[in-house]
Amino acid sequence: MDPYPTPSGGGPGDRTQPVAGVRPEILASWQRSRSLGIDQEGVALPVERDLDPDSRLIRAAAPVLDHLYERFSGVPVTVALADSRANIVDRWGTPAGLELMDAASLVPGANVDERFMGTSSVSMVLSIRAPFVVVGHEHFLHGLKELTCMAAPVRDPVGGTVRGAVNLSVPRALADPGMALVLQEATERIGERLLELSTARELELMRSFQRARERGGHTELDLGSGELHRLGGLAPPLASQERLMLLERAVELISSAGEAFAEVPLAGSRVAVLRRRELHHGDAEGAAVEVSFEDIRGRGTPGRGTVTAPDGRHVPLLDRPAEAAGADAPGATAEPPATGPADAWLLLVGEPGVSRLAAEARGRLSLLNEAGTRLGTTLDMWRTAEELARIAVPRFADLVVVDLVEGVLAGEEPPPGRLRPGTALRRVAVWAGEDSRGTPAGGVDVPVDYPDGTPQARCLETGRPVSDSVPTAALSGSPAGRAHPVGLLGEGVHSYLGAPLSARGSVLGLAGFYRRGRTRPYEQDDLTLAGELAARAAISVDNARHYRREHRASLTLQRSLLPHVLPRLSAAELASRYLPADARAGVGGDWFDAIPLSGMRVALVVGDVPGNGLQAAATMGRLRTAVRTLAGLDLLPEEVLAHLDDLVSRTPGESDDEQDPATGTTCLYAVYDPVSCRCTAARAGHPPPAVLTPGGRARLIDLPGGPPLGLGGIQPYESAGVDLPAGSLLAMYTDGLLKEDRGYGDTDVRTGRLLDSLDHGGPGLEDVCDRITDTLPSGGPYDDVALLLARVHALSEDRVAVWEFPSDPSVVARARALTRDQLAAWGLSELDFNTGLVVSELVTNAVRYGGRGPVCLRLLRDDSLICEVSDRSNTSPRIRRAAMTEEGGRGLFLVAQFTSSWGARYMPQGKTVWAEQLPQPEQPGPETDEQALLAMFDDSG
């Protein structure tokens, strides 16, 4: 059992779905479980009441598992036995453990397949046919995350099929790799007991099988791994298709009354020679099939001799003539020889009475079993269609063509019921074996139209499998003049079977199975098999369609939450990159933002929400909106982070034992002022920014570290300021840029690459972004990456005017006069009236309500004109409605009327009230209607 560590931060109350350290097969199982709509908080498992309490599996396993449970006496373990359909047939545990199983619906008869309870060790074992361990956080259900579940398959020695699985559950803190070894020994013992409980005929044939292996140095084809092994040596490697061909031919030999040998051509000029030999044990009569190989890379079979077959072929002898003669002597029992040639392997044992129909039924079951494991391995409709075609060729068809409805490929809902004539289809898969690869005879990704009356059209209209004969000429051309793939089978009439891809009451498309010629027409059993294959493929296609639709919704949500275009600012030139860890999903929780502030300042933000997917994207959007709202209040960076931390820590509606999904989010918030050329920043668990000053080297800015958001105010956030000369390059990023694997790896090395990229990035910000992202692994980042670059500018001194006045009413007139002279110098005399009014009102308020201390007036000129008045008071200015008899109360109202925007920001000591105007010299504003302004202040009564 390999250890799989829990990601940092995980605890008993952690309900998040970790990704770091989770295996790809677990992630794929999670994805399938979500697509099935399984509730992570708890499931109601289907329970089969009609279980056989005296089945061979239970009789074989009960004493073994009793002993296994006793071996763990004193350890809180539970043991469950499941059959091949994932139904729990028996269980062992303490009364408290069984009560917990009852609470989780894990009762006898409950089906624990992935379709009903999501990721589990039993479902994984029955899927991959091998031992599997699911560690705590890898469970899909929240209630199982404190357990480590290890399971192993129970194999039937006769044929090697998986009869069930045994699951051992233990608290993850007590899990030990040795437990998995003990469990493996127990399942092997159950397999031995299954053999002991076999019927007398099976047992006698199996003894003959074992005696052949021990005395002749032979062994069987391992149906689990698919490899041939023998004592003292290994057989030549075989491809999966070759193994299936040998098994099918062996079945035919055993069921045949006359054939004694067969030759099976293999790849690479190899030939497998199969020989059938009779077996007699008591009243059980059977046959064994041995296999040898010829011409393996120039090495022939060192046989003892050959015999001439009735058809004239020379067949090598696989046993010694003396032994063969002895076996044929009167009264002798025909058994395998004590020794055999060095290159002969016993392939299969069976009874000769097996008919061809039974052999074909076994082949169909094998095909369905393979379809169950190979179909739907990805949430990709094109890949699923290709998997269906490759499974069916050549065992069921010589050619497979799969067509899907155009709307289904786009993720749309298919029309309910059967398809109407004229429904747009598109060909998504064509396969006729490796020999057809690249053959130009009707490709994929082309529109398809089947005329009325064709078997394809009948299949789509009736929604049922249809068999017929299809002449090549009938499909060789279409209205668009395109060739049909049936041309791969050659001219003539071919057998056709069409099966609709139906799922949840809708037809998603059509699977067409073709056999060359008419020598092997499709029969009724074939219709049933094709319908089952198509139904399984249709479920996978429909799941992929749902995923495609949800994927598009996720992308739309994420793209709407991230900035579409960075703002054009006088304070800085900006560039950015966003690279999701899952390039196909494209959804993550990292974000960046640039927010214009008053006084020509800009707030630069980079954040990282834990996890990825739709929930992370939604959480990111919530936090980004909160940051923009807080930035609009002109708060200090440390105050912004403190408010965010409070928001995440006390999200309304969350239960006591459930955390906000934003818990653990990291954030870096910086404010740059182009007048003072100073950047003030604070961080919450986030990597510090990097800066490259003109003529200097790139370095990290030393910022005080703060905890990630939502950890309950472990320590207050602090900010630090740094002077940035004009032309300095500021780089802000998320930690995905520093990760070499699922962990952090060598962070210093990655940081060094980042700084080196800034040093040699060139003048263009886009080029610098590309240079930085080129340092990421070639297969893409291991975590989402957000990168924000800002080359800062300074506002020249000739665009700034600053005056300081004593707190005295007499300075208002002087402030107006100085403002008028400055506007004239800047060529903005058209703003004289409005600006004079704004200055008068703001300076008057500062003198009257600003307390003792000087009053500062500052004018900033860029694309707009900004007027700022600062005082030592922290009182908040607000607009109010003045009555007709009041002399005051209208100042801020007038400021709002004569400017495009206004507001206030607070400093450690005092506040600044600002107002912004947009000069329009070519379109002078209309004359002010004093009466209309006064009318706006009339009392409502």
JSON list of N, CA, C and O in Angstrom, two decimals, residues 615-651:
[
{"chain": "A", "resi": 615, "resn": "GLN", "atom": "N", "xyz": [-16.59, 25.87, -8.30]},
{"chain": "A", "resi": 615, "resn": "GLN", "atom": "CA", "xyz": [-16.72, 26.50, -6.98]},
{"chain": "A", "resi": 615, "resn": "GLN", "atom": "C", "xyz": [-15.59, 27.49, -6.74]},
{"chain": "A", "resi": 615, "resn": "GLN", "atom": "O", "xyz": [-15.80, 28.58, -6.20]},
{"chain": "A", "resi": 616, "resn": "ALA", "atom": "N", "xyz": [-14.37, 27.12, -7.14]},
{"chain": "A", "resi": 616, "resn": "ALA", "atom": "CA", "xyz": [-13.24, 28.04, -6.97]},
{"chain": "A", "resi": 616, "resn": "ALA", "atom": "C", "xyz": [-13.44, 29.30, -7.80]},
{"chain": "A", "resi": 616, "resn": "ALA", "atom": "O", "xyz": [-13.14, 30.42, -7.35]},
{"chain": "A", "resi": 617, "resn": "ALA", "atom": "N", "xyz": [-13.97, 29.15, -9.03]},
{"chain": "A", "resi": 617, "resn": "ALA", "atom": "CA", "xyz": [-14.21, 30.32, -9.86]},
{"chain": "A", "resi": 617, "resn": "ALA", "atom": "C", "xyz": [-15.27, 31.23, -9.25]},
{"chain": "A", "resi": 617, "resn": "ALA", "atom": "O", "xyz": [-15.14, 32.46, -9.25]},
{"chain": "A", "resi": 618, "resn": "ALA", "atom": "N", "xyz": [-16.35, 30.63, -8.72]},
{"chain": "A", "resi": 618, "resn": "ALA", "atom": "CA", "xyz": [-17.40, 31.44, -8.09]},
{"chain": "A", "resi": 618, "resn": "ALA", "atom": "C", "xyz": [-16.87, 32.15, -6.85]},
{"chain": "A", "resi": 618, "resn": "ALA", "atom": "O", "xyz": [-17.19, 33.32, -6.60]},
{"chain": "A", "resi": 619, "resn": "THR", "atom": "N", "xyz": [-16.06, 31.44, -6.06]},
{"chain": "A", "resi": 619, "resn": "THR", "atom": "CA", "xyz": [-15.47, 32.06, -4.87]},
{"chain": "A", "resi": 619, "resn": "THR", "atom": "C", "xyz": [-14.55, 33.20, -5.27]},
{"chain": "A", "resi": 619, "resn": "THR", "atom": "O", "xyz": [-14.53, 34.26, -4.62]},
{"chain": "A", "resi": 620, "resn": "MET", "atom": "N", "xyz": [-13.78, 32.98, -6.32]},
{"chain": "A", "resi": 620, "resn": "MET", "atom": "CA", "xyz": [-12.90, 34.04, -6.81]},
{"chain": "A", "resi": 620, "resn": "MET", "atom": "C", "xyz": [-13.70, 35.28, -7.21]},
{"chain": "A", "resi": 620, "resn": "MET", "atom": "O", "xyz": [-13.32, 36.41, -6.89]},
{"chain": "A", "resi": 621, "resn": "GLY", "atom": "N", "xyz": [-14.83, 35.08, -7.90]},
{"chain": "A", "resi": 621, "resn": "GLY", "atom": "CA", "xyz": [-15.64, 36.23, -8.30]},
{"chain": "A", "resi": 621, "resn": "GLY", "atom": "C", "xyz": [-16.19, 36.99, -7.10]},
{"chain": "A", "resi": 621, "resn": "GLY", "atom": "O", "xyz": [-16.25, 38.22, -7.11]},
{"chain": "A", "resi": 622, "resn": "ARG", "atom": "N", "xyz": [-16.57, 36.23, -6.06]},
{"chain": "A", "resi": 622, "resn": "ARG", "atom": "CA", "xyz": [-17.07, 36.89, -4.85]},
{"chain": "A", "resi": 622, "resn": "ARG", "atom": "C", "xyz": [-15.99, 37.74, -4.20]},
{"chain": "A", "resi": 622, "resn": "ARG", "atom": "O", "xyz": [-16.23, 38.89, -3.80]},
{"chain": "A", "resi": 623, "resn": "LEU", "atom": "N", "xyz": [-14.79, 37.21, -4.09]},
{"chain": "A", "resi": 623, "resn": "LEU", "atom": "CA", "xyz": [-13.71, 37.96, -3.46]},
{"chain": "A", "resi": 623, "resn": "LEU", "atom": "C", "xyz": [-13.26, 39.13, -4.32]},
{"chain": "A", "resi": 623, "resn": "LEU", "atom": "O", "xyz": [-12.94, 40.20, -3.80]},
{"chain": "A", "resi": 624, "resn": "ARG", "atom": "N", "xyz": [-13.23, 38.92, -5.63]},
{"chain": "A", "resi": 624, "resn": "ARG", "atom": "CA", "xyz": [-12.81, 40.03, -6.50]},
{"chain": "A", "resi": 624, "resn": "ARG", "atom": "C", "xyz": [-13.80, 41.19, -6.39]},
{"chain": "A", "resi": 624, "resn": "ARG", "atom": "O", "xyz": [-13.40, 42.37, -6.35]},
{"chain": "A", "resi": 625, "resn": "THR", "atom": "N", "xyz": [-15.09, 40.88, -6.32]},
{"chain": "A", "resi": 625, "resn": "THR", "atom": "CA", "xyz": [-16.07, 41.94, -6.16]},
{"chain": "A", "resi": 625, "resn": "THR", "atom": "C", "xyz": [-15.88, 42.66, -4.82]},
{"chain": "A", "resi": 625, "resn": "THR", "atom": "O", "xyz": [-15.98, 43.90, -4.74]},
{"chain": "A", "resi": 626, "resn": "ALA", "atom": "N", "xyz": [-15.60, 41.87, -3.77]},
{"chain": "A", "resi": 626, "resn": "ALA", "atom": "CA", "xyz": [-15.38, 42.49, -2.46]},
{"chain": "A", "resi": 626, "resn": "ALA", "atom": "C", "xyz": [-14.14, 43.38, -2.47]},
{"chain": "A", "resi": 626, "resn": "ALA", "atom": "O", "xyz": [-14.15, 44.48, -1.90]},
{"chain": "A", "resi": 627, "resn": "VAL", "atom": "N", "xyz": [-13.08, 42.95, -3.15]},
{"chain": "A", "resi": 627, "resn": "VAL", "atom": "CA", "xyz": [-11.86, 43.76, -3.22]},
{"chain": "A", "resi": 627, "resn": "VAL", "atom": "C", "xyz": [-12.14, 45.07, -3.95]},
{"chain": "A", "resi": 627, "resn": "VAL", "atom": "O", "xyz": [-11.70, 46.15, -3.53]},
{"chain": "A", "resi": 628, "resn": "ARG", "atom": "N", "xyz": [-12.86, 45.01, -5.05]},
{"chain": "A", "resi": 628, "resn": "ARG", "atom": "CA", "xyz": [-13.16, 46.25, -5.80]},
{"chain": "A", "resi": 628, "resn": "ARG", "atom": "C", "xyz": [-14.02, 47.19, -4.96]},
{"chain": "A", "resi": 628, "resn": "ARG", "atom": "O", "xyz": [-13.86, 48.41, -5.02]},
{"chain": "A", "resi": 629, "resn": "THR", "atom": "N", "xyz": [-14.95, 46.62, -4.18]},
{"chain": "A", "resi": 629, "resn": "THR", "atom": "CA", "xyz": [-15.78, 47.47, -3.32]},
{"chain": "A", "resi": 629, "resn": "THR", "atom": "C", "xyz": [-14.94, 48.14, -2.24]},
{"chain": "A", "resi": 629, "resn": "THR", "atom": "O", "xyz": [-15.08, 49.34, -1.98]},
{"chain": "A", "resi": 630, "resn": "LEU", "atom": "N", "xyz": [-14.06, 47.38, -1.60]},
{"chain": "A", "resi": 630, "resn": "LEU", "atom": "CA", "xyz": [-13.21, 47.94, -0.57]},
{"chain": "A", "resi": 630, "resn": "LEU", "atom": "C", "xyz": [-12.22, 48.94, -1.14]},
{"chain": "A", "resi": 630, "resn": "LEU", "atom": "O", "xyz": [-11.90, 49.96, -0.52]},
{"chain": "A", "resi": 631, "resn": "ALA", "atom": "N", "xyz": [-11.72, 48.66, -2.36]},
{"chain": "A", "resi": 631, "resn": "ALA", "atom": "CA", "xyz": [-10.80, 49.60, -2.99]},
{"chain": "A", "resi": 631, "resn": "ALA", "atom": "C", "xyz": [-11.48, 50.93, -3.26]},
{"chain": "A", "resi": 631, "resn": "ALA", "atom": "O", "xyz": [-10.85, 52.00, -3.17]},
{"chain": "A", "resi": 632, "resn": "GLY", "atom": "N", "xyz": [-12.77, 50.89, -3.59]},
{"chain": "A", "resi": 632, "resn": "GLY", "atom": "CA", "xyz": [-13.51, 52.13, -3.84]},
{"chain": "A", "resi": 632, "resn": "GLY", "atom": "C", "xyz": [-13.64, 53.01, -2.62]},
{"chain": "A", "resi": 632, "resn": "GLY", "atom": "O", "xyz": [-13.93, 54.21, -2.73]},
{"chain": "A", "resi": 633, "resn": "LEU", "atom": "N", "xyz": [-13.44, 52.43, -1.43]},
{"chain": "A", "resi": 633, "resn": "LEU", "atom": "CA", "xyz": [-13.47, 53.21, -0.20]},
{"chain": "A", "resi": 633, "resn": "LEU", "atom": "C", "xyz": [-12.14, 53.87, 0.12]},
{"chain": "A", "resi": 633, "resn": "LEU", "atom": "O", "xyz": [-12.01, 54.55, 1.14]},
{"chain": "A", "resi": 634, "resn": "ASP", "atom": "N", "xyz": [-11.13, 53.66, -0.74]},
{"chain": "A", "resi": 634, "resn": "ASP", "atom": "CA", "xyz": [-9.80, 54.24, -0.56]},
{"chain": "A", "resi": 634, "resn": "ASP", "atom": "C", "xyz": [-9.20, 53.86, 0.78]},
{"chain": "A", "resi": 634, "resn": "ASP", "atom": "O", "xyz": [-8.61, 54.69, 1.48]},
{"chain": "A", "resi": 635, "resn": "LEU", "atom": "N", "xyz": [-9.34, 52.58, 1.14]},
{"chain": "A", "resi": 635, "resn": "LEU", "atom": "CA", "xyz": [-8.76, 52.11, 2.38]},
{"chain": "A", "resi": 635, "resn": "LEU", "atom": "C", "xyz": [-7.28, 51.78, 2.19]},
{"chain": "A", "resi": 635, "resn": "LEU", "atom": "O", "xyz": [-6.82, 51.53, 1.07]},
{"chain": "A", "resi": 636, "resn": "LEU", "atom": "N", "xyz": [-6.54, 51.75, 3.27]},
{"chain": "A", "resi": 636, "resn": "LEU", "atom": "CA", "xyz": [-5.15, 51.35, 3.22]},
{"chain": "A", "resi": 636, "resn": "LEU", "atom": "C", "xyz": [-5.06, 49.85, 2.91]},
{"chain": "A", "resi": 636, "resn": "LEU", "atom": "O", "xyz": [-5.98, 49.08, 3.21]},
{"chain": "A", "resi": 637, "resn": "PRO", "atom": "N", "xyz": [-3.94, 49.39, 2.31]},
{"chain": "A", "resi": 637, "resn": "PRO", "atom": "CA", "xyz": [-3.84, 47.97, 1.94]},
{"chain": "A", "resi": 637, "resn": "PRO", "atom": "C", "xyz": [-4.10, 47.02, 3.10]},
{"chain": "A", "resi": 637, "resn": "PRO", "atom": "O", "xyz": [-4.78, 46.01, 2.95]},
{"chain": "A", "resi": 638, "resn": "GLU", "atom": "N", "xyz": [-3.53, 47.32, 4.29]},
{"chain": "A", "resi": 638, "resn": "GLU", "atom": "CA", "xyz": [-3.73, 46.40, 5.40]},
{"chain": "A", "resi": 638, "resn": "GLU", "atom": "C", "xyz": [-5.18, 46.39, 5.86]},
{"chain": "A", "resi": 638, "resn": "GLU", "atom": "O", "xyz": [-5.70, 45.37, 6.33]},
{"chain": "A", "resi": 639, "resn": "GLU", "atom": "N", "xyz": [-5.89, 47.51, 5.69]},
{"chain": "A", "resi": 639, "resn": "GLU", "atom": "CA", "xyz": [-7.30, 47.55, 6.06]},
{"chain": "A", "resi": 639, "resn": "GLU", "atom": "C", "xyz": [-8.15, 46.75, 5.08]},
{"chain": "A", "resi": 639, "resn": "GLU", "atom": "O", "xyz": [-9.13, 46.10, 5.46]},
{"chain": "A", "resi": 640, "resn": "VAL", "atom": "N", "xyz": [-7.78, 46.80, 3.80]},
{"chain": "A", "resi": 640, "resn": "VAL", "atom": "CA", "xyz": [-8.50, 46.00, 2.81]},
{"chain": "A", "resi": 640, "resn": "VAL", "atom": "C", "xyz": [-8.39, 44.51, 3.15]},
{"chain": "A", "resi": 640, "resn": "VAL", "atom": "O", "xyz": [-9.38, 43.77, 3.15]},
{"chain": "A", "resi": 641, "resn": "LEU", "atom": "N", "xyz": [-7.18, 44.04, 3.47]},
{"chain": "A", "resi": 641, "resn": "LEU", "atom": "CA", "xyz": [-7.00, 42.63, 3.80]},
{"chain": "A", "resi": 641, "resn": "LEU", "atom": "C", "xyz": [-7.71, 42.27, 5.09]},
{"chain": "A", "resi": 641, "resn": "LEU", "atom": "O", "xyz": [-8.26, 41.16, 5.22]},
{"chain": "A", "resi": 642, "resn": "ALA", "atom": "N", "xyz": [-7.72, 43.18, 6.06]},
{"chain": "A", "resi": 642, "resn": "ALA", "atom": "CA", "xyz": [-8.42, 42.90, 7.32]},
{"chain": "A", "resi": 642, "resn": "ALA", "atom": "C", "xyz": [-9.92, 42.73, 7.08]},
{"chain": "A", "resi": 642, "resn": "ALA", "atom": "O", "xyz": [-10.56, 41.83, 7.65]},
{"chain": "A", "resi": 643, "resn": "HIS", "atom": "N", "xyz": [-10.50, 43.59, 6.25]},
{"chain": "A", "resi": 643, "resn": "HIS", "atom": "CA", "xyz": [-11.93, 43.46, 5.93]},
{"chain": "A", "resi": 643, "resn": "HIS", "atom": "C", "xyz": [-12.20, 42.16, 5.17]},
{"chain": "A", "resi": 643, "resn": "HIS", "atom": "O", "xyz": [-13.23, 41.50, 5.40]},
{"chain": "A", "resi": 644, "resn": "LEU", "atom": "N", "xyz": [-11.31, 41.78, 4.24]},
{"chain": "A", "resi": 644, "resn": "LEU", "atom": "CA", "xyz": [-11.49, 40.53, 3.51]},
{"chain": "A", "resi": 644, "resn": "LEU", "atom": "C", "xyz": [-11.43, 39.34, 4.46]},
{"chain": "A", "resi": 644, "resn": "LEU", "atom": "O", "xyz": [-12.22, 38.39, 4.35]},
{"chain": "A", "resi": 645, "resn": "ASP", "atom": "N", "xyz": [-10.47, 39.37, 5.37]},
{"chain": "A", "resi": 645, "resn": "ASP", "atom": "CA", "xyz": [-10.35, 38.28, 6.34]},
{"chain": "A", "resi": 645, "resn": "ASP", "atom": "C", "xyz": [-11.61, 38.16, 7.19]},
{"chain": "A", "resi": 645, "resn": "ASP", "atom": "O", "xyz": [-12.10, 37.05, 7.46]},
{"chain": "A", "resi": 646, "resn": "ASP", "atom": "N", "xyz": [-12.14, 39.29, 7.60]},
{"chain": "A", "resi": 646, "resn": "ASP", "atom": "CA", "xyz": [-13.37, 39.28, 8.39]},
{"chain": "A", "resi": 646, "resn": "ASP", "atom": "C", "xyz": [-14.54, 38.75, 7.56]},
{"chain": "A", "resi": 646, "resn": "ASP", "atom": "O", "xyz": [-15.39, 38.01, 8.07]},
{"chain": "A", "resi": 647, "resn": "LEU", "atom": "N", "xyz": [-14.58, 39.10, 6.27]},
{"chain": "A", "resi": 647, "resn": "LEU", "atom": "CA", "xyz": [-15.65, 38.62, 5.39]},
{"chain": "A", "resi": 647, "resn": "LEU", "atom": "C", "xyz": [-15.61, 37.10, 5.26]},
{"chain": "A", "resi": 647, "resn": "LEU", "atom": "O", "xyz": [-16.64, 36.42, 5.34]},
{"chain": "A", "resi": 648, "resn": "VAL", "atom": "N", "xyz": [-14.41, 36.54, 5.08]},
{"chain": "A", "resi": 648, "resn": "VAL", "atom": "CA", "xyz": [-14.28, 35.10, 4.90]},
{"chain": "A", "resi": 648, "resn": "VAL", "atom": "C", "xyz": [-14.51, 34.37, 6.21]},
{"chain": "A", "resi": 648, "resn": "VAL", "atom": "O", "xyz": [-15.11, 33.29, 6.24]},
{"chain": "A", "resi": 649, "resn": "SER", "atom": "N", "xyz": [-14.05, 34.93, 7.32]},
{"chain": "A", "resi": 649, "resn": "SER", "atom": "CA", "xyz": [-14.17, 34.26, 8.61]},
{"chain": "A", "resi": 649, "resn": "SER", "atom": "C", "xyz": [-15.59, 34.19, 9.10]},
{"chain": "A", "resi": 649, "resn": "SER", "atom": "O", "xyz": [-15.97, 33.26, 9.82]},
{"chain": "A", "resi": 650, "resn": "ARG", "atom": "N", "xyz": [-16.41, 35.16, 8.74]},
{"chain": "A", "resi": 650, "resn": "ARG", "atom": "CA", "xyz": [-17.77, 35.23, 9.28]},
{"chain": "A", "resi": 650, "resn": "ARG", "atom": "C", "xyz": [-18.80, 35.32, 8.16]},
{"chain": "A", "resi": 650, "resn": "ARG", "atom": "O", "xyz": [-19.62, 36.21, 8.12]},
{"chain": "A", "resi": 651, "resn": "THR", "atom": "N", "xyz": [-18.71, 34.37, 7.22]},
{"chain": "A", "resi": 651, "resn": "THR", "atom": "CA", "xyz": [-19.68, 34.34, 6.14]},
{"chain": "A", "resi": 651, "resn": "THR", "atom": "C", "xyz": [-21.02, 33.89, 6.68]},
{"chain": "A", "resi": 651, "resn": "THR", "atom": "O", "xyz": [-21.11, 32.82, 7.29]}
]
